[in-house]
Coordinates of C-alpha atoms in Angstrom, one line a residue:
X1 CA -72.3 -29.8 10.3
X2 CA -73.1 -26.4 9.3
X3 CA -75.1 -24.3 6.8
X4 CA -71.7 -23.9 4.7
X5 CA -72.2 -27.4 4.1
X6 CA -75.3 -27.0 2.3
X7 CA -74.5 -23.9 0.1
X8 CA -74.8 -25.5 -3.2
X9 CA -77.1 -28.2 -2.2
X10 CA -79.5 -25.8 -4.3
X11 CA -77.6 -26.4 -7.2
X12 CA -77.3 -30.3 -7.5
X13 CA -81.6 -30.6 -6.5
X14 CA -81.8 -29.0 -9.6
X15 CA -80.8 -32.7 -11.5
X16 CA -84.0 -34.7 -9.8
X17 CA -85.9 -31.5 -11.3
X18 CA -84.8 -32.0 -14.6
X19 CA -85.0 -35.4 -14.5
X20 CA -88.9 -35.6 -13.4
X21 CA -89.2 -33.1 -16.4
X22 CA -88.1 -35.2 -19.1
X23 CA -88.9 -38.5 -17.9
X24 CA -92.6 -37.5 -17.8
X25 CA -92.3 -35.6 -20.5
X26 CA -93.9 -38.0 -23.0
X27 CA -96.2 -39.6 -20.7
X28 CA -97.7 -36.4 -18.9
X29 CA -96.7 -32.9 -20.3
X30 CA -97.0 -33.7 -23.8
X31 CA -99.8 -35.1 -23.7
X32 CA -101.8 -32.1 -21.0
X33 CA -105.3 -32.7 -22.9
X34 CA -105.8 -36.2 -22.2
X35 CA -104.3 -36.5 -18.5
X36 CA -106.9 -36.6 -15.4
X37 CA -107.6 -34.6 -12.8
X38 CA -105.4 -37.3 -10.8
X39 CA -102.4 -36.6 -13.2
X40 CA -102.7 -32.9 -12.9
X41 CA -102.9 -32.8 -9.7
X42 CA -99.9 -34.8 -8.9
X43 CA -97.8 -33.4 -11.5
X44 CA -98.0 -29.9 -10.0
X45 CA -97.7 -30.8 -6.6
X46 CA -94.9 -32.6 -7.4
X47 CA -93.2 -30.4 -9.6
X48 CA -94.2 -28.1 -7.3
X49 CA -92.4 -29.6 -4.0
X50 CA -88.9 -30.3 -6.6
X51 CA -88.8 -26.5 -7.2
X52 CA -89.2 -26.2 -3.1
X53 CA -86.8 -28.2 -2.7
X54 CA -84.4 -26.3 -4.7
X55 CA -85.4 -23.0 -3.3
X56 CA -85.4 -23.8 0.5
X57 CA -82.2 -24.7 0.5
X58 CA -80.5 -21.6 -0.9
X59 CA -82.9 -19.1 1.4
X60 CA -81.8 -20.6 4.3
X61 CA -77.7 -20.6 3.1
X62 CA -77.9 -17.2 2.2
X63 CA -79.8 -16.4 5.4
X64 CA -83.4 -15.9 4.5
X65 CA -84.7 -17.4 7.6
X66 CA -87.7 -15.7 7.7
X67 CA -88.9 -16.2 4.0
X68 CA -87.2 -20.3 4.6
X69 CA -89.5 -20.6 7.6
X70 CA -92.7 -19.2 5.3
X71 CA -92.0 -22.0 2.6
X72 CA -91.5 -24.2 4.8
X73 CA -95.5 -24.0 5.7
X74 CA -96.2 -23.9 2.4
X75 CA -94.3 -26.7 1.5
X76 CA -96.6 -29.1 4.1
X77 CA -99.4 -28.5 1.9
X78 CA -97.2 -29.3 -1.1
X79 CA -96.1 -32.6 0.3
X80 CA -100.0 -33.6 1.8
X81 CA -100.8 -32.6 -2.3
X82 CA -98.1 -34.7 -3.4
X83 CA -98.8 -37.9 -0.9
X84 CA -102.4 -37.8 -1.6
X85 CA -102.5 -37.2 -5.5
X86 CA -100.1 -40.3 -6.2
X87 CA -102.4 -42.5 -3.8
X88 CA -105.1 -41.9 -6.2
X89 CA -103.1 -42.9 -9.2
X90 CA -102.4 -46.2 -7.9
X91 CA -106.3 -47.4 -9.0
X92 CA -105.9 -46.0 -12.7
X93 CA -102.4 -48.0 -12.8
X94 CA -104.4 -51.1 -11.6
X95 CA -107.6 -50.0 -14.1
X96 CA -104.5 -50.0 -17.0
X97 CA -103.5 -53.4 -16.0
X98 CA -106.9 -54.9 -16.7
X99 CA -107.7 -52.8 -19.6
X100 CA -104.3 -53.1 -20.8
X101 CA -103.9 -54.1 -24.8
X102 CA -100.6 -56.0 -26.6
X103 CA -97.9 -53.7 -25.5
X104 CA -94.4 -55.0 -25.9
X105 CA -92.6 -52.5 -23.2
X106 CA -95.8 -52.6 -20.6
X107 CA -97.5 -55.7 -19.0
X108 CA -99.7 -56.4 -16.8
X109 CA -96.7 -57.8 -14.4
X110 CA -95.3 -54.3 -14.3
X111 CA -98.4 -52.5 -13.4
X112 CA -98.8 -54.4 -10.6
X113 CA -95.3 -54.9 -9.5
X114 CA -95.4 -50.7 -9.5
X115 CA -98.1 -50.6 -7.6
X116 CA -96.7 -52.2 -4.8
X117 CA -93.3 -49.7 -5.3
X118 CA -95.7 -46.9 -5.4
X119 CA -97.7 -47.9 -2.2
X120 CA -93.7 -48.2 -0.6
X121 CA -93.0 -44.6 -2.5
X122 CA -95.5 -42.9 -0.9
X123 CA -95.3 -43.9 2.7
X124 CA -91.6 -42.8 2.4
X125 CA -92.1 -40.1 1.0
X126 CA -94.9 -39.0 4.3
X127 CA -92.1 -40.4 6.6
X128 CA -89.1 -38.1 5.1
X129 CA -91.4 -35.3 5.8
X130 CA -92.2 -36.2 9.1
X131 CA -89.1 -36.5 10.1
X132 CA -88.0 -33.7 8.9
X133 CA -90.7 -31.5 10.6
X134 CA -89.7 -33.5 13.8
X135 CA -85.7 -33.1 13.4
X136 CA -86.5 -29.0 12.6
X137 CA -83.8 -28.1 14.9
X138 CA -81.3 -30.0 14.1
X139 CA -79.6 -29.0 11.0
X140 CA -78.0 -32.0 9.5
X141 CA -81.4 -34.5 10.1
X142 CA -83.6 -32.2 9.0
X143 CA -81.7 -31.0 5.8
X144 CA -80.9 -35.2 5.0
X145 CA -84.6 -36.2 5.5
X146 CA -85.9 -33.3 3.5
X147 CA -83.5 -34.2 0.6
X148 CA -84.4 -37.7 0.7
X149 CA -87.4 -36.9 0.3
X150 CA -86.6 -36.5 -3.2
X151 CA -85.0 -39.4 -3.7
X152 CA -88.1 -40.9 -2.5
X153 CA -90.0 -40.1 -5.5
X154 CA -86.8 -40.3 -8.1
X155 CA -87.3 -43.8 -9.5
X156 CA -90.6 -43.5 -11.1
X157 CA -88.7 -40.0 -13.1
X158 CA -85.9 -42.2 -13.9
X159 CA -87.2 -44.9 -15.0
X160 CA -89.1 -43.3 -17.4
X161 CA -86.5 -41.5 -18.6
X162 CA -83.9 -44.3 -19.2
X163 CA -87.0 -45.6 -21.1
X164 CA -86.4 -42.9 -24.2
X165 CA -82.6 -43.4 -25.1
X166 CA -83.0 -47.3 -24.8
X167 CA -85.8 -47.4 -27.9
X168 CA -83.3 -44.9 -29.7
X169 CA -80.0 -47.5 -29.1
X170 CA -82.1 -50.7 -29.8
X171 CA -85.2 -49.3 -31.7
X172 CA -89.4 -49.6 -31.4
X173 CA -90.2 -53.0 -30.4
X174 CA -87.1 -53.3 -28.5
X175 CA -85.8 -56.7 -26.7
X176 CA -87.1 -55.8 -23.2
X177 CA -89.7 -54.2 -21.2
X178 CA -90.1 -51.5 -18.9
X179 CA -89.5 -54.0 -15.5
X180 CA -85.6 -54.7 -17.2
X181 CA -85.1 -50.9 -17.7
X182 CA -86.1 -49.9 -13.7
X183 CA -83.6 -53.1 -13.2
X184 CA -81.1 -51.2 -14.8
X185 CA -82.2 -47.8 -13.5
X186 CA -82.4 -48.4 -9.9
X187 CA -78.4 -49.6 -9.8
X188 CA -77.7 -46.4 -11.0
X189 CA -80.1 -44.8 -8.5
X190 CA -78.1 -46.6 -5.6
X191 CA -75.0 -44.2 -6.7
X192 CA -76.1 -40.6 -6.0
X193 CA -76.9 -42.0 -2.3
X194 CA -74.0 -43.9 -2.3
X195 CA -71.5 -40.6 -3.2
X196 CA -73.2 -38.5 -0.7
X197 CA -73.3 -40.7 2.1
X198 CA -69.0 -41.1 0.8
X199 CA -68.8 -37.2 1.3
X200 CA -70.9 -36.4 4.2
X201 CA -68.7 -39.2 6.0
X202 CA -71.8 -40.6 7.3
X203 CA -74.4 -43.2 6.0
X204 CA -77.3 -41.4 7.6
X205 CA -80.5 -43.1 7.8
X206 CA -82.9 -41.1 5.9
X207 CA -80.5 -42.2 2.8
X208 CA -80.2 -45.6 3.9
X209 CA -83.6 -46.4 4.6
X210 CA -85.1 -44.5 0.9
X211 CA -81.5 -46.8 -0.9
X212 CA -82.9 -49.9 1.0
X213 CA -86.6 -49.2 0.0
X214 CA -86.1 -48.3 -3.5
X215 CA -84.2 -52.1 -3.9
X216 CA -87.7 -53.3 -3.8
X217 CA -87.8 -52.8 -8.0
X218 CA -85.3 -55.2 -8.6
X219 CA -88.1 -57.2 -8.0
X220 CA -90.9 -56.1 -9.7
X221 CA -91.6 -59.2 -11.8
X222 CA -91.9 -61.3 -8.7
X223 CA -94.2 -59.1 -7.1
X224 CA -96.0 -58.2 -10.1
X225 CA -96.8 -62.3 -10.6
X226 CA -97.7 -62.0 -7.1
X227 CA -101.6 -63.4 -6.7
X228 CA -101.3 -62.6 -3.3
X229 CA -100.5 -58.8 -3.9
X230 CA -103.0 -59.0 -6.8
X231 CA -105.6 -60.0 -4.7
X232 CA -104.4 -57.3 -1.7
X233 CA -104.3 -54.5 -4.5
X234 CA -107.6 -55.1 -6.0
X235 CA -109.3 -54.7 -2.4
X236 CA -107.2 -52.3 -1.6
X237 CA -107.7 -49.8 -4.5
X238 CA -110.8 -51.0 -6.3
X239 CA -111.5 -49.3 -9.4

């Protein structure tokens, strides 16, 4: 495989962008005065390390090396900004659960359940990066665990944004809660991966290991009801 493969990868990284943008739209960027430091912080890194990821890709095509190799440092710091900033929302989530008042989309089940996902999320996410540092000179692993990556941190964005033409089909309350929407949202997750495994002729295990993960919130009522995780989370991030 060779750079020519990756010439418009810049162009279809700009989808997870927009996606993260609107899905947290409502929950983060319109609402900037009342969002922690936490939520600040990991909303810039992250948008932050989306934006790299559209950028490094089209240096290095267009044969930037030098300025690809200068990011590339910089992006380290995104991605320890990135891994470290959503650790530290994982006890506000937990916080929320206990706090949490009569809310018809959001329960108690779910904040749990995606706290759990998250924990997954983020390891992933430190691994993809890893990798990719290690697999540097080789161009096809280190493109593919860079770009999954990505994927890594996808579902939350997605979620979120399936969330906001669902109340506009079936209206405010409407006849399920946020766990049945990831349901739905993480079957059509699995495609993307799916397709560019398909086209790249090769399942390649940086997107079968984030596909396989990411299955995990098909089952976030179970592991939300979960006293076992319940009583693992609490200890783990005490609030």
């Amino acid at each position: 495989m060779t750079l020519a493969n990756f010439k418009n990868a810049h162009k279809w990284l700009i989808i997870p962008l927009v996606i993260a943008l609107m899905g947290f739209s409502r929950g983060y960027f319109f609402r900037l005065t009342e969002a922690t430091w936490h939520q600040h912080m990991h909303g810039l890194s992250a948008i932050l390390w989306y934006v790299m990821m559209i950028v490094q890709p089209y240096l290095i095509t267009r044969g930037n090396v030098k300025k690809h190799r200068y990011y590339g440092i910089l992006s380290l710091f995104l991605a320890g900004g990135v891994t470290f900033s959503a650790i530290t929302i994982i006890p506000l989530n937990l916080k929320a659960a206990v706090d949490l008042e009569l809310n018809p989309i959001i329960s108690a089940d779910f904040l749990y359940g995606v706290s759990f996902t998250d924990l997954v999320t983020i390891i992933g996410f430190g691994v993809s990066v890893l990798m990719a540092i290690i697999k540097v000179n080789k161009l096809e692993d280190h493109a593919m665990w860079m770009i999954s990556s990505v994927f890594w941190s996808l579902m939350p964005a997605l979620g979120r944004l399936a969330v906001i033409p669902t109340i506009l089909i079936f209206g405010f309350p409407p006849p399920y809660d946020f766990i049945d929407v990831l349901f739905v949202s993480t079957l059509i997750y699995i495609v993307p991966i799916v397709i560019i495994c398909w086209r790249l002729k090769r399942w390649h295990p940086a997107l079968i290991i984030v596909g396989i993960a990411n299955l995990l919130y098909l089952f976030i009522r179970p592991i939300g009801r979960s006293d076992l995780w319940r009583s693992i989370a609490d200890e783990l991030f005490k609030y």
